[in-house]
Coordinates of C-alpha atoms in Angstrom, one line a residue:
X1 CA -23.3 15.9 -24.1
X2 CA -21.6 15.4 -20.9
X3 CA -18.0 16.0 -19.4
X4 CA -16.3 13.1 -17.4
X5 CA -16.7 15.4 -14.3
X6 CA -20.5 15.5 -14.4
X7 CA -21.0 11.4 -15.8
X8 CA -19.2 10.5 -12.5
X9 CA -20.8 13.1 -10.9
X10 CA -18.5 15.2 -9.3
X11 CA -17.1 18.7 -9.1
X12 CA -13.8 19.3 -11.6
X13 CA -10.7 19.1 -10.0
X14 CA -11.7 16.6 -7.7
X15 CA -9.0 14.2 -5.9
X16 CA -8.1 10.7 -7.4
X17 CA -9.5 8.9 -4.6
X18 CA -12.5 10.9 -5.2
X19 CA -12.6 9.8 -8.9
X20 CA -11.9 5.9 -7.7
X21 CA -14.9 6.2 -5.3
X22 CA -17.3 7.4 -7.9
X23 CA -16.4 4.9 -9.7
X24 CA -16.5 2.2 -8.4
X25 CA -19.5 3.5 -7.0
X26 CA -21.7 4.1 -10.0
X27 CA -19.5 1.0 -12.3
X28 CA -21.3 -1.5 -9.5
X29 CA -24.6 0.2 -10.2
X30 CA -25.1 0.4 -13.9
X31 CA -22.6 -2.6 -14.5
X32 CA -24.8 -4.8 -17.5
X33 CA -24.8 -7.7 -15.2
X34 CA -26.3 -6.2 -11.9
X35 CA -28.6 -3.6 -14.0
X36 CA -31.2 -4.7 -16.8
X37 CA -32.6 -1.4 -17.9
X38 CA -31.3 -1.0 -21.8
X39 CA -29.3 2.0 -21.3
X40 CA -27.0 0.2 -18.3
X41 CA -24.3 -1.1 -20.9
X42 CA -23.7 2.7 -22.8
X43 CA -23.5 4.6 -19.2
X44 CA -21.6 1.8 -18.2
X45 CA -19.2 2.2 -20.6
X46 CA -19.5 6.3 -20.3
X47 CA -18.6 5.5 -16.4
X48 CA -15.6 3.8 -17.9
X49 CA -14.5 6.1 -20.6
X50 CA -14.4 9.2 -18.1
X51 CA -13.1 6.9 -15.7
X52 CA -10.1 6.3 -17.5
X53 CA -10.0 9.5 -18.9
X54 CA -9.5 11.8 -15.7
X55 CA -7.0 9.6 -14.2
X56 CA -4.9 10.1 -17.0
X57 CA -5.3 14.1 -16.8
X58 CA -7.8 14.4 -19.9
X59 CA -10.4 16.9 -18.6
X60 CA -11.9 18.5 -21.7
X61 CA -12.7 15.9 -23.7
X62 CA -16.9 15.5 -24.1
X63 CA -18.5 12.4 -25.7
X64 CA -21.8 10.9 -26.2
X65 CA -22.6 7.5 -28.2
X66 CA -25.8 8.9 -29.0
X67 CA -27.5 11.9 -30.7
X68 CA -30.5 12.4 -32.7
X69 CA -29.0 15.7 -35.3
X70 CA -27.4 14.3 -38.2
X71 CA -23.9 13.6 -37.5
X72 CA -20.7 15.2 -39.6
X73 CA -18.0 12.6 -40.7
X74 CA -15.8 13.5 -38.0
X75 CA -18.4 12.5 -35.9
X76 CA -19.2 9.3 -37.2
X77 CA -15.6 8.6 -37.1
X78 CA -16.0 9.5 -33.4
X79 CA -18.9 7.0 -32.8
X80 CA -17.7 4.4 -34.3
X81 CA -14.4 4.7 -32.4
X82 CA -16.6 4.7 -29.0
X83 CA -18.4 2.0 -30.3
X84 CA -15.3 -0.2 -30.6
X85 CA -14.2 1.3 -27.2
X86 CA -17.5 0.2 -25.7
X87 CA -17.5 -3.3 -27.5
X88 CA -13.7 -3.4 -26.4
X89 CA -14.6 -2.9 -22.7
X90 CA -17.9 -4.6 -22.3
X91 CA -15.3 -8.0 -23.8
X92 CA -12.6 -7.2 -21.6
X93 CA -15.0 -7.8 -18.8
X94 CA -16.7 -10.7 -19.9
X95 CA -13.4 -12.0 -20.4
X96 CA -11.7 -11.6 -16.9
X97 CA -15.2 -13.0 -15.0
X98 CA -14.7 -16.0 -17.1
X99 CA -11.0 -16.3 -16.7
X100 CA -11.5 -15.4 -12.5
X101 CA -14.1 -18.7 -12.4
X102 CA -11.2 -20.9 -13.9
X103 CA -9.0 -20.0 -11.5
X104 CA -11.8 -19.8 -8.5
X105 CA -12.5 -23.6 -8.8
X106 CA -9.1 -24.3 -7.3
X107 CA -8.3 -23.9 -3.6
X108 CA -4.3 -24.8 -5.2
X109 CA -4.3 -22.1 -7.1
X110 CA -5.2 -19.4 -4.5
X111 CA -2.6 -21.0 -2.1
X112 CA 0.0 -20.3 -4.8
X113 CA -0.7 -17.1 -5.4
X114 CA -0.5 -15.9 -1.7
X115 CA 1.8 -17.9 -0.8
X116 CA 4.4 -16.9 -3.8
X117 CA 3.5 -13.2 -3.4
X118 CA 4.2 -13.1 0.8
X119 CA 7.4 -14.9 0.0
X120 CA 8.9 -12.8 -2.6
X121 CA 7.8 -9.8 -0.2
X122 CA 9.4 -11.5 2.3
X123 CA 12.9 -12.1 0.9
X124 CA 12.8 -8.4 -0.9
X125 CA 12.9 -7.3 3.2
X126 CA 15.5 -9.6 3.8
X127 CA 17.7 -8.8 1.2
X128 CA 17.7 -4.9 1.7
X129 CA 18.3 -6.0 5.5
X130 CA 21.1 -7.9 5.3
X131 CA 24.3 -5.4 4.5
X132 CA 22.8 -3.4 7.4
X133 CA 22.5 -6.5 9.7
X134 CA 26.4 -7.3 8.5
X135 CA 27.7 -3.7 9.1
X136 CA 25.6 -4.1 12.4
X137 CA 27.2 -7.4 13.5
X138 CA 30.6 -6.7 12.9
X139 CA 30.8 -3.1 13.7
X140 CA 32.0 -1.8 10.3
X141 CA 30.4 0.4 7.4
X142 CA 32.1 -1.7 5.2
X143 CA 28.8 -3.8 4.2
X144 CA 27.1 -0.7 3.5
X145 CA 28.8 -0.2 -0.3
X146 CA 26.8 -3.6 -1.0
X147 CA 23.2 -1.5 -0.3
X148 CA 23.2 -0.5 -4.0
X149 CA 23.4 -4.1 -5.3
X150 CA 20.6 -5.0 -2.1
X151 CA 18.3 -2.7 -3.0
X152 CA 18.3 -3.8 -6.7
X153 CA 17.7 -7.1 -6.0
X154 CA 15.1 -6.4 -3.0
X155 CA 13.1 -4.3 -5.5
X156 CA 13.1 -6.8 -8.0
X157 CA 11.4 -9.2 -5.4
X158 CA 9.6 -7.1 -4.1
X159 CA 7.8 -5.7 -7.6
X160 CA 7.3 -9.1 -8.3
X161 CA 5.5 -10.1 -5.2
X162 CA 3.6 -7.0 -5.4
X163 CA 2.1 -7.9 -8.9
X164 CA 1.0 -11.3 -7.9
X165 CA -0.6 -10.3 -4.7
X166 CA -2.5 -7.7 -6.8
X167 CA -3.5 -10.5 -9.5
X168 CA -4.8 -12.4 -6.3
X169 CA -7.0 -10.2 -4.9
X170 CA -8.6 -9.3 -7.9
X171 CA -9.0 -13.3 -8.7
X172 CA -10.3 -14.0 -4.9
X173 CA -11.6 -10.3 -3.3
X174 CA -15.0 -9.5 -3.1
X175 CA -14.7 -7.0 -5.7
X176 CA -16.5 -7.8 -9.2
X177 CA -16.1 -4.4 -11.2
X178 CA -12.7 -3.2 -12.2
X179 CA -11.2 -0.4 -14.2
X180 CA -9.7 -0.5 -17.8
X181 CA -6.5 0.3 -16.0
X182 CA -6.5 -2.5 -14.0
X183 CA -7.5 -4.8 -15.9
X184 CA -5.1 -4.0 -18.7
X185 CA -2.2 -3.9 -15.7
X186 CA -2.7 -7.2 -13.9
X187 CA -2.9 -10.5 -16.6
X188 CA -4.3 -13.7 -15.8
X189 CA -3.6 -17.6 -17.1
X190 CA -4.8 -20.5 -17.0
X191 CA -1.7 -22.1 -15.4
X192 CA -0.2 -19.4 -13.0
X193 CA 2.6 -21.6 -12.3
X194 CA 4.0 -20.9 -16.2
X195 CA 4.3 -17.3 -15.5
X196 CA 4.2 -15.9 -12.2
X197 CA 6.4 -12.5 -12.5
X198 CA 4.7 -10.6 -15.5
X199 CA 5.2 -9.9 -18.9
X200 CA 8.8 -10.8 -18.8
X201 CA 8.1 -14.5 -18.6
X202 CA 4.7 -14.3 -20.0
X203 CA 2.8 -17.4 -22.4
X204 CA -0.4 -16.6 -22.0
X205 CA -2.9 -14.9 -23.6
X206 CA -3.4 -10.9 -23.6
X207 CA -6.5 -9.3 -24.5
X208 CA -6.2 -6.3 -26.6
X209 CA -7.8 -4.2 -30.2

């Protein structure tokens, strides 16, 4: 059986950004659709698991969906939970490729999603710049006791912006393999317009156990 470390293939303790890499690395090389050897969908799914794992802080966990010894109940338990984690993730997948096409076939929809993101970005500046700019202009502090309220506001803009530029470039980047994380962070719909800011608003569907 193998630790997360080694099925990413790098040392323990290694960085997050070094965990990312090797992710992304190895997901894009065993990924079921780029690989057709019959092993690619259970190390892809191993990639995933220790993937997920690390960047959380689990470390000691080991795992493997296979063995030939005969297996103790706990550990049948244990494989069939992996086995609804791999059939989980190997969905989850499937699932966002087919929801990215929808939105791909519409040059509207990637103009909304820019341009909403860039403007909420925009007015979060704007709004944390204008007590300064006041207390500037007229040569008084007063302005300043509004920077509380400002910045409240500007993050709320800005948090929201930053979500939908995020859903956008994972809709329209050039990249086709994401993490669990992600995935289960950004949502997508088939009408972006009903629900642009998140799971406050949200009417669309969510993918889950």
């Amino acid at each position: 059986m193998a630790d997360h470390y080694s099925i990413l293939g790098i040392n323990p303790g290694a960085s997050k950004d070094e965990i990312r890499k090797a992710f992304r690395r190895l997901a894009m090389e065993w990924h079921p659709d780029r690989n057709s050897s019959p092993d690619a969908e259970d190390k892809f799914v191993a990639i995933q698991m220790a993937y997920d794992a690390l960047m959380e802080g689990r470390t000691s966990r080991r795992f493997s969906f296979r063995t030939a010894r005969t297996k103790t109940p706990t550990e049948k338990r244990k494989e069939e939970q992996h086995e609804r984690i791999k059939q989980y993730i190997l969905r989850r997948q499937t699932e966002f490729k087919s929801e990215r096409e929808e939105y791909r076939r519409s040059k509207l929809f990637r103009a909304w999603f820019y341009s909403e993101a860039w403007f909420d970005l925009v007015i979060a500046f704007l709004i944390l710049f204008i007590p300064v700019a006041a207390s500037i202009y007229n040569n008084t502090w007063w302005y300043l006791v509004l920077m509380p309220l400002s910045i409240g506001m500007g993050a709320s803009f800005y948090f929201k912006g930053e979500r939908l530029l995020k859903r956008a470039n994972m809709i329209y980047g050039s990249r086709d393999v994401f993490s669990m994380q992600e995935l289960e962070d950004v949502y997508f719909y088939t009408e972006p317009g009903n629900d642009p800011y998140g799971p406050s608003r949200r009417r669309g569907r969510r993918f889950g156990w």
